[in-house]
Coordinates of N, CA and C and ligand atoms in Angstrom, one line a residue:
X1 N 26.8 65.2 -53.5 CA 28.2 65.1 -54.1 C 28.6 66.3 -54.9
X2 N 30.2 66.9 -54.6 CA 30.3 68.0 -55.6 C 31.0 67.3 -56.6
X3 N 30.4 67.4 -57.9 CA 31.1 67.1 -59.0 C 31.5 68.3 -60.0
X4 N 32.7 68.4 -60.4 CA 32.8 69.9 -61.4 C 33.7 68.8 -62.5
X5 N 33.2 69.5 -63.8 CA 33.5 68.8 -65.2 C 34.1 69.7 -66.0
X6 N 34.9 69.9 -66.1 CA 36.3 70.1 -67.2 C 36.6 69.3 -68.1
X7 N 35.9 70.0 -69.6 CA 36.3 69.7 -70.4 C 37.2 70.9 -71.5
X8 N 37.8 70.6 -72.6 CA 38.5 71.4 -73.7 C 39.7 70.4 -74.5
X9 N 39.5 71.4 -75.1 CA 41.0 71.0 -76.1 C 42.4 70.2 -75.5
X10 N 43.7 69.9 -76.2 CA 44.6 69.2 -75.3 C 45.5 70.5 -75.3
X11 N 46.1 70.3 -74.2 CA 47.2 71.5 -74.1 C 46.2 73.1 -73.0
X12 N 45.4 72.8 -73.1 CA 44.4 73.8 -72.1 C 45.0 74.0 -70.8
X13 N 45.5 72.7 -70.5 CA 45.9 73.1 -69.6 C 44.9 72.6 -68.1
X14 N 43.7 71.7 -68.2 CA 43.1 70.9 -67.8 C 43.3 70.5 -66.3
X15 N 44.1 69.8 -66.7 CA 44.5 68.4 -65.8 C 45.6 69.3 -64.6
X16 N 46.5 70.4 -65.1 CA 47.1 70.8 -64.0 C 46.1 71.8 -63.2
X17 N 44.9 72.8 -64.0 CA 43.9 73.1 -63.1 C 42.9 72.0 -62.2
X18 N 42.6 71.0 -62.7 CA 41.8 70.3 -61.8 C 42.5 69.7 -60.8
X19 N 43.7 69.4 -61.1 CA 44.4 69.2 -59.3 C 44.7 70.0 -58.9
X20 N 44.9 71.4 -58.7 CA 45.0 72.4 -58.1 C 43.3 72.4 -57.4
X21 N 42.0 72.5 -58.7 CA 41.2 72.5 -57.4 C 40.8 71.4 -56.8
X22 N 41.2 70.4 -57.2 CA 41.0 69.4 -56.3 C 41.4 69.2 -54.9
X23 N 43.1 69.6 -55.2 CA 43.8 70.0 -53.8 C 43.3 70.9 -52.9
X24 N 43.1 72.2 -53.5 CA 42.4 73.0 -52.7 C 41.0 72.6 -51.6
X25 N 40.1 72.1 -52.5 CA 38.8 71.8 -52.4 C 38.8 70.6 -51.3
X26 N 40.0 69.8 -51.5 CA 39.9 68.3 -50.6 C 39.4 67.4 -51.0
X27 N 39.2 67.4 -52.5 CA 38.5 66.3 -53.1 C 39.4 65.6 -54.1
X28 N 38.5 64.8 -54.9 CA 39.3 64.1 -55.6 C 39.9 64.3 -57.1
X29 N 40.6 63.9 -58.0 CA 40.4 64.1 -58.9 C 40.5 63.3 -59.6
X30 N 39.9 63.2 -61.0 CA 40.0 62.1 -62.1 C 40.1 62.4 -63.5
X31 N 41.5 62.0 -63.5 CA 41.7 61.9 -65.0 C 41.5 61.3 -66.0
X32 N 40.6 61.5 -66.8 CA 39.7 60.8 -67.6 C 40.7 60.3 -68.8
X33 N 41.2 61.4 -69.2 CA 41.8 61.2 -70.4 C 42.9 60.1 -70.1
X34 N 43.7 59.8 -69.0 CA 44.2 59.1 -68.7 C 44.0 57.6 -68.9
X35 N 42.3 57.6 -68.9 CA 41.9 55.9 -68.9 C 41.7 56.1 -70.5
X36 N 41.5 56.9 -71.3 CA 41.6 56.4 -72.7 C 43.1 56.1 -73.0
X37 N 44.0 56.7 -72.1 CA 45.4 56.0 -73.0 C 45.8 55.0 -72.4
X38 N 45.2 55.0 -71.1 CA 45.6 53.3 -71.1 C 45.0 52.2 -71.6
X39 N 43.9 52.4 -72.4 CA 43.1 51.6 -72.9 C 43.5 51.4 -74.3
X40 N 44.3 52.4 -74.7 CA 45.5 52.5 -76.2 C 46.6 51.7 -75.9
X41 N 47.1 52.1 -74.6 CA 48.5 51.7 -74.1 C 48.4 50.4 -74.8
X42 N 47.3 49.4 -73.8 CA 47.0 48.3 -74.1 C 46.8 47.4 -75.2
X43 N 46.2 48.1 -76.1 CA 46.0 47.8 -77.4 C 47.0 47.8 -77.9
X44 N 48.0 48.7 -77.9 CA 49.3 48.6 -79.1 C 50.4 47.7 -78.7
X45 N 50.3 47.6 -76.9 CA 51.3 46.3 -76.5 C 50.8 45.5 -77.2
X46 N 49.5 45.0 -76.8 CA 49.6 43.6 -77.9 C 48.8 44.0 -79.0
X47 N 49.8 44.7 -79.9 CA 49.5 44.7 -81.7 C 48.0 44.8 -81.9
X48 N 47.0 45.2 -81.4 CA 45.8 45.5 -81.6 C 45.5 46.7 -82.1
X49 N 45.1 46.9 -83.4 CA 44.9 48.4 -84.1 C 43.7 49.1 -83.4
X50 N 44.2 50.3 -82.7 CA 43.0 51.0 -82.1 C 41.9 51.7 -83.1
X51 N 41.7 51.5 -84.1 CA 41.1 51.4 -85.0 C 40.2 50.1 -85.5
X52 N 40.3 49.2 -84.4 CA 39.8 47.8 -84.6 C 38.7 47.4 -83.9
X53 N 37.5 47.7 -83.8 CA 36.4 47.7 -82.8 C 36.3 46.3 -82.1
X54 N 36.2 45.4 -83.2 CA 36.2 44.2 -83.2 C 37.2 43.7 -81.9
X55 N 38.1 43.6 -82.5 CA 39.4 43.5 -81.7 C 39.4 44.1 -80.3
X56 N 39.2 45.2 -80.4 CA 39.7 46.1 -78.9 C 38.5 45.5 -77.9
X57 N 37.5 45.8 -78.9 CA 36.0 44.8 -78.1 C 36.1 43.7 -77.0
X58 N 37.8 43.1 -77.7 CA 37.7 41.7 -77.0 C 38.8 41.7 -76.1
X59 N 39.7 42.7 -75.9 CA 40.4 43.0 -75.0 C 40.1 43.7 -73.9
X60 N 38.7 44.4 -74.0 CA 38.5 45.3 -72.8 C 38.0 44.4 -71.7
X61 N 37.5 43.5 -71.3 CA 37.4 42.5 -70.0 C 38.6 42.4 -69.4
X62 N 39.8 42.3 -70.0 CA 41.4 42.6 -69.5 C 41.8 43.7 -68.9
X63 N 41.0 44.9 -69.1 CA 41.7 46.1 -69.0 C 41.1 46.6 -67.4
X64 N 41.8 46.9 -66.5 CA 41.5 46.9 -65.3 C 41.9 48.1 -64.8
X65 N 41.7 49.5 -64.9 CA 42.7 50.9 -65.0 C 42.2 51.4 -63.4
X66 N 43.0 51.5 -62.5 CA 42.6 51.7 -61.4 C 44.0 53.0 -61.0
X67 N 43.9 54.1 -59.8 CA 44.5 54.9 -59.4 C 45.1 55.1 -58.4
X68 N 46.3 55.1 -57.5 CA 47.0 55.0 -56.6 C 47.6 56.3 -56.2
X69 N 47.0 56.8 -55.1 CA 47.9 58.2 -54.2 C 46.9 59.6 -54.4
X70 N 47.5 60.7 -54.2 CA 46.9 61.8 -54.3 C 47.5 63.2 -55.3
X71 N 47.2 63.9 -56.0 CA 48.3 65.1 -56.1 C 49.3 64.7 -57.1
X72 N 50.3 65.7 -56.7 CA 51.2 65.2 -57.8 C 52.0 63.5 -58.0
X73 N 51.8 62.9 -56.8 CA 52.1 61.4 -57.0 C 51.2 60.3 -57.4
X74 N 50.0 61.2 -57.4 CA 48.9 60.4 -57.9 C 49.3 59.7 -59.2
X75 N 49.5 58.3 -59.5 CA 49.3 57.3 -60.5 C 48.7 57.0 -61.2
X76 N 48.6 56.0 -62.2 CA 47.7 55.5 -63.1 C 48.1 54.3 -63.1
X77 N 46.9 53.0 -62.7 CA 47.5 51.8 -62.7 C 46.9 50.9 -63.6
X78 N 47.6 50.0 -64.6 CA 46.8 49.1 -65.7 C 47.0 47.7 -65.3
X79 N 46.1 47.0 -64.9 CA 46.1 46.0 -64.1 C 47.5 45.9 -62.9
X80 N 47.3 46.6 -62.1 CA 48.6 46.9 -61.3 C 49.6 47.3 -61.5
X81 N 49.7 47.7 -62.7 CA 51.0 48.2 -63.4 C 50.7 49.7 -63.6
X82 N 52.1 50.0 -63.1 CA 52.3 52.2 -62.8 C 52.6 52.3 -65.0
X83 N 51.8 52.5 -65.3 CA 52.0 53.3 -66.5 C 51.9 54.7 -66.2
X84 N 51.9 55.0 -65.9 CA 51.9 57.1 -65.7 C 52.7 57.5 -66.7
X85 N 54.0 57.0 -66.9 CA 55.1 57.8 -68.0 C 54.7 57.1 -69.2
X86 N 54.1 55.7 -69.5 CA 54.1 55.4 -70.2 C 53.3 55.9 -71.4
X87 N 51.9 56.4 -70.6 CA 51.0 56.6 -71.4 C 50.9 58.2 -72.0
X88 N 52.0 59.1 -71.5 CA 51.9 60.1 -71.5 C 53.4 60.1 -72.9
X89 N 53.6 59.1 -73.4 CA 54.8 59.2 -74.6 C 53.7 59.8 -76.1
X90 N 54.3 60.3 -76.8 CA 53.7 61.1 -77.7 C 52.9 60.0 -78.8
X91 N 53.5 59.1 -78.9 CA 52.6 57.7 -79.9 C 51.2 57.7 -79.3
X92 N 51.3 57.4 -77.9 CA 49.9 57.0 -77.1 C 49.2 58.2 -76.9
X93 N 49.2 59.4 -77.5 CA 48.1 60.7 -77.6 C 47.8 60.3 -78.9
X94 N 48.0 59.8 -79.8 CA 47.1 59.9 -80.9 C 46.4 58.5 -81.0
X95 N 47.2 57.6 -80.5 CA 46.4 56.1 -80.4 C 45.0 56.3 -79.6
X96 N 45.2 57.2 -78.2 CA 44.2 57.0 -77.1 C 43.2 58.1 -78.1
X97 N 43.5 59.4 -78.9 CA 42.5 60.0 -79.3 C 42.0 58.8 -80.7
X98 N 42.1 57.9 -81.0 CA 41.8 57.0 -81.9 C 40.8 55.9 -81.4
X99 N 41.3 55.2 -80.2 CA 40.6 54.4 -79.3 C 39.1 55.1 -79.0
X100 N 40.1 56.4 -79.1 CA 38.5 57.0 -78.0 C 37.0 57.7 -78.9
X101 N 37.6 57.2 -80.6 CA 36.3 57.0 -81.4 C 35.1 55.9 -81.2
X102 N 35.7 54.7 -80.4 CA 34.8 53.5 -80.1 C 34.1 53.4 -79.4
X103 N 32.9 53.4 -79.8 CA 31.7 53.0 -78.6 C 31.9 52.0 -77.5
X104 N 32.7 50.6 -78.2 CA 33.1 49.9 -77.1 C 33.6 50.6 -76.0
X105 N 34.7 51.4 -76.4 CA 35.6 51.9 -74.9 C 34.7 53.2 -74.6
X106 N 34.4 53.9 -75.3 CA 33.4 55.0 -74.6 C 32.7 54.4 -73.6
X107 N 31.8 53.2 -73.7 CA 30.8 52.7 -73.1 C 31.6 52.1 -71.9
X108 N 32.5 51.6 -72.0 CA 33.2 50.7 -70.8 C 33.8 52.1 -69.6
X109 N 34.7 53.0 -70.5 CA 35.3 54.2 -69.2 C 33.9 55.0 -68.7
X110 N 32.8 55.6 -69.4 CA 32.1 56.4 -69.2 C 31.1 55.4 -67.8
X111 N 30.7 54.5 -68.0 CA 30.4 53.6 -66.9 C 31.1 53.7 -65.5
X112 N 32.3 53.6 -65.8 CA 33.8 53.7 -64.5 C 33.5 55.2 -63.8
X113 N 33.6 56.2 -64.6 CA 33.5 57.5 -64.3 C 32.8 58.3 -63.6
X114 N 31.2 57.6 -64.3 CA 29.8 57.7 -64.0 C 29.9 57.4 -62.3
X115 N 30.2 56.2 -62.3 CA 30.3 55.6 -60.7 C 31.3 56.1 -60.1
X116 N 32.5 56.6 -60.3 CA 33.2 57.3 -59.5 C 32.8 58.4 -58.7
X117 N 31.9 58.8 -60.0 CA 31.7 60.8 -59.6 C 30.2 60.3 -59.1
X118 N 29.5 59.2 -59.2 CA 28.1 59.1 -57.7 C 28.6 58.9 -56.3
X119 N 30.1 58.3 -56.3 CA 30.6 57.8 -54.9 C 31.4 58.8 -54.3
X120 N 32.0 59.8 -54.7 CA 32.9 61.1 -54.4 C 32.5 62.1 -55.3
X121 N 33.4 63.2 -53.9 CA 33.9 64.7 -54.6 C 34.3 64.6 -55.6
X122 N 34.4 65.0 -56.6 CA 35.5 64.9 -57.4 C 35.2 65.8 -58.5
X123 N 36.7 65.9 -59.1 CA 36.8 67.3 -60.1 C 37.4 66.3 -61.4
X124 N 36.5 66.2 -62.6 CA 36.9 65.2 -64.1 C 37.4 66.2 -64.8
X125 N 38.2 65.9 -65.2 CA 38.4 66.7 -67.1 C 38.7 65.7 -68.3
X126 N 38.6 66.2 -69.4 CA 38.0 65.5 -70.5 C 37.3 66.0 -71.7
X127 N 37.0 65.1 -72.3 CA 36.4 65.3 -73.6 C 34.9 66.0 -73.8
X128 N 34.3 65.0 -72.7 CA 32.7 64.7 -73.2 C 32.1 65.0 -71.5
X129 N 32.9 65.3 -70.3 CA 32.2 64.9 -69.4 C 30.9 66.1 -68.9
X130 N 31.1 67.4 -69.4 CA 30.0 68.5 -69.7 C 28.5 68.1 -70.2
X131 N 29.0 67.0 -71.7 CA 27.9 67.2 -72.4 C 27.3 65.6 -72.3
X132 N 28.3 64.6 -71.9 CA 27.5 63.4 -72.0 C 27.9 62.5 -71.0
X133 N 29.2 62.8 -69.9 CA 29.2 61.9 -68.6 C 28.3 62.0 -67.5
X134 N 28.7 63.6 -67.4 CA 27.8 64.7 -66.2 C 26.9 65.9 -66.8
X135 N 26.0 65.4 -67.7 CA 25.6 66.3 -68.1 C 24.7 67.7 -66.9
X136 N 24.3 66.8 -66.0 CA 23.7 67.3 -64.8 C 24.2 67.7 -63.9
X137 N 25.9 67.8 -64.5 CA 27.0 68.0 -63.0 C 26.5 69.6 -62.6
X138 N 26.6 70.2 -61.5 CA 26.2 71.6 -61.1 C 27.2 72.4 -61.4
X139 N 29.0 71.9 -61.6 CA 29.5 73.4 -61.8 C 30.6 72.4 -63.5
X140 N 30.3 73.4 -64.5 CA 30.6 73.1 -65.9 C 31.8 74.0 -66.1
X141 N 32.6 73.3 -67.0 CA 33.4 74.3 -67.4 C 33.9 74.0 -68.9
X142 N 34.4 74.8 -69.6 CA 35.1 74.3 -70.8 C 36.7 75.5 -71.1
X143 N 37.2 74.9 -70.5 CA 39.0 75.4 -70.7 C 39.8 75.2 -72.0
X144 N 40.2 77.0 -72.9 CA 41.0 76.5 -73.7 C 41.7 77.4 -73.9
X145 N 42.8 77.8 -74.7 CA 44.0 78.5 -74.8 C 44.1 78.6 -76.2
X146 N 44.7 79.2 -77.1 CA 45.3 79.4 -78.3 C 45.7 78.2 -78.6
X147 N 46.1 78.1 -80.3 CA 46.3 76.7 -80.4 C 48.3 76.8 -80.1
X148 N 48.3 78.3 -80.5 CA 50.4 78.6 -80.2 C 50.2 77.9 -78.7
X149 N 49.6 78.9 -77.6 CA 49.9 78.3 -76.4 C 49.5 76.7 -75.8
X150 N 48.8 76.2 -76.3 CA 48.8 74.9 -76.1 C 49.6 73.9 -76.9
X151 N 50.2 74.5 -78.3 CA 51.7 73.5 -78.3 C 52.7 74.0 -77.6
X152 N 52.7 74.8 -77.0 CA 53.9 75.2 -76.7 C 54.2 74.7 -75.1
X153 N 52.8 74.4 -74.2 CA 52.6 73.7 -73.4 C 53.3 72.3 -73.0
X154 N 52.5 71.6 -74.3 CA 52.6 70.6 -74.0 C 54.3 70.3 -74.9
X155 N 54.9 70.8 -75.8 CA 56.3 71.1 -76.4 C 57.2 70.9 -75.0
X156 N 57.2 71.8 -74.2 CA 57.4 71.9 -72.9 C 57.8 70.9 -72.3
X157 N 56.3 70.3 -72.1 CA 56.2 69.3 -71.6 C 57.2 67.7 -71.9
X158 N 57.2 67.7 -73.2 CA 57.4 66.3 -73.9 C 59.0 66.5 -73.6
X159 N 59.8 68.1 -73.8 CA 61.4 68.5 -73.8 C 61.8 67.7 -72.4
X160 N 60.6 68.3 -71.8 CA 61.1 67.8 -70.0 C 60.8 66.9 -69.7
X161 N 60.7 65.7 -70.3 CA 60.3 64.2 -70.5 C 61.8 63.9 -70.9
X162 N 62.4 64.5 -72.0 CA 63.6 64.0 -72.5 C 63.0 63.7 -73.9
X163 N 62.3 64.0 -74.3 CA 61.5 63.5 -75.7 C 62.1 64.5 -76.8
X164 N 62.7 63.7 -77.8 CA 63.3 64.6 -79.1 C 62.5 64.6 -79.7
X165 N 61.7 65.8 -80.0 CA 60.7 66.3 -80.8 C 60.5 67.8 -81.2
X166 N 60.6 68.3 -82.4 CA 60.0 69.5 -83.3 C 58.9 70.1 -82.5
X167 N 59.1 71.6 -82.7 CA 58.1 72.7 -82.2 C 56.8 71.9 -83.2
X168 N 57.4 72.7 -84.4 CA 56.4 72.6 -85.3 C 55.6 71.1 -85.6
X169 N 55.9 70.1 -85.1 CA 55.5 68.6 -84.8 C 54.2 68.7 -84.0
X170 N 54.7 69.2 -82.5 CA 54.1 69.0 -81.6 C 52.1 70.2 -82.1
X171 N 52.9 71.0 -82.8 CA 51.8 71.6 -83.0 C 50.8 71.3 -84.3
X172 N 51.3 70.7 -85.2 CA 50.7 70.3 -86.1 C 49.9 68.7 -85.6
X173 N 50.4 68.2 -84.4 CA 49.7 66.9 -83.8 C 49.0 67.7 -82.7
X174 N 49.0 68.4 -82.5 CA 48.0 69.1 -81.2 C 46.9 69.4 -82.0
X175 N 46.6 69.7 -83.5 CA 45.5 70.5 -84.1 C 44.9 69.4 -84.8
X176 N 46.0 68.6 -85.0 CA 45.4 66.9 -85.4 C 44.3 66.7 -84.6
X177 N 44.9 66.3 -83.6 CA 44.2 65.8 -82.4 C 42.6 66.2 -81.9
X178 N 43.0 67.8 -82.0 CA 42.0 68.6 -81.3 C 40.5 68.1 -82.5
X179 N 40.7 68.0 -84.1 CA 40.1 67.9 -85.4 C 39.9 66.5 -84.8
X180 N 39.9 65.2 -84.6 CA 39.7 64.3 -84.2 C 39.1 64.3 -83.0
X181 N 38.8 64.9 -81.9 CA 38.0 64.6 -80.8 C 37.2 65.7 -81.2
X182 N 36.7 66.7 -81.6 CA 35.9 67.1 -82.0 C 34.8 66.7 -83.3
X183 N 35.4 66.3 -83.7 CA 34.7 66.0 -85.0 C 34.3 64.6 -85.0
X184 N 34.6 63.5 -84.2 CA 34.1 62.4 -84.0 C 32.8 62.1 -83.8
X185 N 32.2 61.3 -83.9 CA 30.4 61.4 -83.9 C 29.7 60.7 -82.9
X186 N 30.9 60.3 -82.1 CA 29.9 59.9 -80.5 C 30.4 60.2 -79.5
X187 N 30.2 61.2 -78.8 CA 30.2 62.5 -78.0 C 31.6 63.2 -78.3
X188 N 31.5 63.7 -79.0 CA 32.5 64.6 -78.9 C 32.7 65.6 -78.5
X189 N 33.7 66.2 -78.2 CA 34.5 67.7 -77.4 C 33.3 68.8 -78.3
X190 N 32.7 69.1 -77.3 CA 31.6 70.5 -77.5 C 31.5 71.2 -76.5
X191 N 31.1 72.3 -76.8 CA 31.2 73.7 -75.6 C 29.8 73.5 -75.4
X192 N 29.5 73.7 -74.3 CA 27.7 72.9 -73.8 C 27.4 74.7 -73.6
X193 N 26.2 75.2 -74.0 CA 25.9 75.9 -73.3 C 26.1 76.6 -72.4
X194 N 25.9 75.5 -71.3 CA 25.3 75.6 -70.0 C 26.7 75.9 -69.2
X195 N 28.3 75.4 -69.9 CA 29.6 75.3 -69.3 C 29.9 76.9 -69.5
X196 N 30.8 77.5 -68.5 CA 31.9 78.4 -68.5 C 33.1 78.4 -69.1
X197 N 32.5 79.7 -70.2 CA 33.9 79.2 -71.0 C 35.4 79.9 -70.3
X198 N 36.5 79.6 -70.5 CA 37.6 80.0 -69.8 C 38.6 80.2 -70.4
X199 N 39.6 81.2 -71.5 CA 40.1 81.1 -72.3 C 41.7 81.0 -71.1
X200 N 42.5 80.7 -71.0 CA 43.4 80.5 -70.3 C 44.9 80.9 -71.1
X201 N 45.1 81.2 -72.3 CA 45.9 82.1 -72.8 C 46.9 82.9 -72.1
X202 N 46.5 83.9 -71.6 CA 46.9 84.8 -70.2 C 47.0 84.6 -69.3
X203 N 46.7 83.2 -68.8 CA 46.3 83.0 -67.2 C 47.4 81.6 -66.6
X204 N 47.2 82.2 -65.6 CA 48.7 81.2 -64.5 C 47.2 80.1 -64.5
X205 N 47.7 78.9 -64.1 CA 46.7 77.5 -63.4 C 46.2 77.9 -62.6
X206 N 47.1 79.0 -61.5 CA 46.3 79.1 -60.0 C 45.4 80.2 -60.4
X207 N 45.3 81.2 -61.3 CA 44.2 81.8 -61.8 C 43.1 81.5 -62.1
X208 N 43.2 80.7 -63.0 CA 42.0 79.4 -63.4 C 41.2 78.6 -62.2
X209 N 42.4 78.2 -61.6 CA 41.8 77.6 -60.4 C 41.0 78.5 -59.6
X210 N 41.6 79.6 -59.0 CA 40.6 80.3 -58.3 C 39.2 80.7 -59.2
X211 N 39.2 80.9 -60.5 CA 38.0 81.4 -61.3 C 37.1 80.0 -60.9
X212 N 37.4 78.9 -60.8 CA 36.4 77.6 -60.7 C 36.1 77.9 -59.1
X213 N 37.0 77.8 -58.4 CA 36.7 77.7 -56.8 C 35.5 79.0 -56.3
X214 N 36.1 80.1 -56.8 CA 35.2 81.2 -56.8 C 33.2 80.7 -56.9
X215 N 33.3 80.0 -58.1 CA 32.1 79.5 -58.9 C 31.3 78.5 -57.8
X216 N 32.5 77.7 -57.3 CA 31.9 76.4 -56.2 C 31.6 77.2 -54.9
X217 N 32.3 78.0 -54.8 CA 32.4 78.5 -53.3 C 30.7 79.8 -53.1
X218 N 30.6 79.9 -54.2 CA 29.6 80.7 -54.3 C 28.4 80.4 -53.5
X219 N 28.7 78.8 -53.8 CA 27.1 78.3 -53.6 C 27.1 78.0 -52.4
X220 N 28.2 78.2 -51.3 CA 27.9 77.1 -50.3 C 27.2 78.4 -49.1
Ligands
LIG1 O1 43.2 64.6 -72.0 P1 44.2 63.7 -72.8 O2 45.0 64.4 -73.8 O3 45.1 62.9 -71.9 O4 43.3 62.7 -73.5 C1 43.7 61.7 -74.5 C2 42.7 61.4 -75.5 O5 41.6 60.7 -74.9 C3 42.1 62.6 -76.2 O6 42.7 63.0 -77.4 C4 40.6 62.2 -76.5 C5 40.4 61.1 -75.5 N1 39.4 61.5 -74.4 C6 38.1 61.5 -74.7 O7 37.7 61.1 -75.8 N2 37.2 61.8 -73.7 C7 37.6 62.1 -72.5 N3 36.7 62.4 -71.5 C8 39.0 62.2 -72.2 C9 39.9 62.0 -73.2

């Protein structure tokens, strides 16, 4: 199986390089970070503090996060339900980076993932998938950007959502964020060694992309 693991900060820029090489490569991709917000999403519909181990503990047997299509129409489904827009509203980045302190849900997605990436090709990005999903994956990476260019990214991003929101917001919750998955004490966002680092600052996606494909294509 080829598995390649993309991890970094938020706003890196991630998730638009791994479907690029995904697409390229003809494999799959999985968006990790996606199953921690729907695992928030869930909690805050029904009033469950994601801060509540107890609680969330007892909701995860409910939580069913499965994926529909390929590419840019690729989905996110929460018990059959398309949340894609939902979980990408600016409330559910700080809930899902909150959720995603709990061993409970660490233990439940990293299981899902694990078995995804033994059954397929596939290209992850994420938090922890370098240093504690795939530690043994063969091609590593760790992608990140300035902290200006990654709010300004994702600033971008939330405008062309329709989302009324402050420059200066987005970037003071981007650095939040980044201090919270890093600094968390069970697995957190760390640059492994063994990963390529990628500063992407200056760099188009399809640059990035080809610097990974370069890396895979090497070996064959
Ligand atoms: O990549 P993202 O911004 O969609 O991820 C949302 C949150 O989920 C992120 O702030 C931390 C958490 N996360 C994680 O802890 N481990 C992962 N592998 C992916 C995401």
């Amino acid at each position: 199986m080829i598995n390649i693991a993309i991890d970094g900060p938020s706003g890196a820029g991630k998730s638009t390089v791994a479907k690029l090489v995904a697409a390229k490569l003809g494999i799959t991709y999985l968006d990790t970070g996606a199953m921690y917000r729907a695992c928030a999403l869930y909690a805050v519909r029904r009033s469950v503090s994601v801060n509540d181990e107890e609680q969330v503990a007892k909701l995860l047997p409910d939580v069913d996060i499965s994926f529909a299509g390929e590419g840019e129409s690729k989905r996110v489904l929460l018990n059959g339900e398309d949340v894609s827009s939902a979980i990408r509203e600016h409330a559910i980045s700080k809930a899902a980076s909150d959720i995603s302190k709990l061993h409970c849900v660490r233990d439940f997605l990293v299981a899902q993932q694990r078995k995804i990436a033994s059954e397929s090709n596939v290209v992850l990005d994420g938090r922890d998938i370098t240093s504690n999903v795939l530690p043994n994956a063969k091609y590593k990476f760790f992608l990140t950007a300035s902290a200006d260019v990654r709010a300004e990214r994702r600033y971008k991003e939330l405008i062309a959502r329709g989302a009324d929101i402050e420059y200066e917001k987005v970037k003071a919750d981007i650095i939040d964020r980044d201090k919270n998955d890093s600094q968390r004490a069970y697995a957190p966002l760390v640059l492994t060694p063994d990963s390529t680092l990628i500063d992407s600052s200056e760099m188009t996606p399809e640059q990035v992309a080809d610097v990974i494909i370069a890396q895979v294509m090497a070996d064959k």
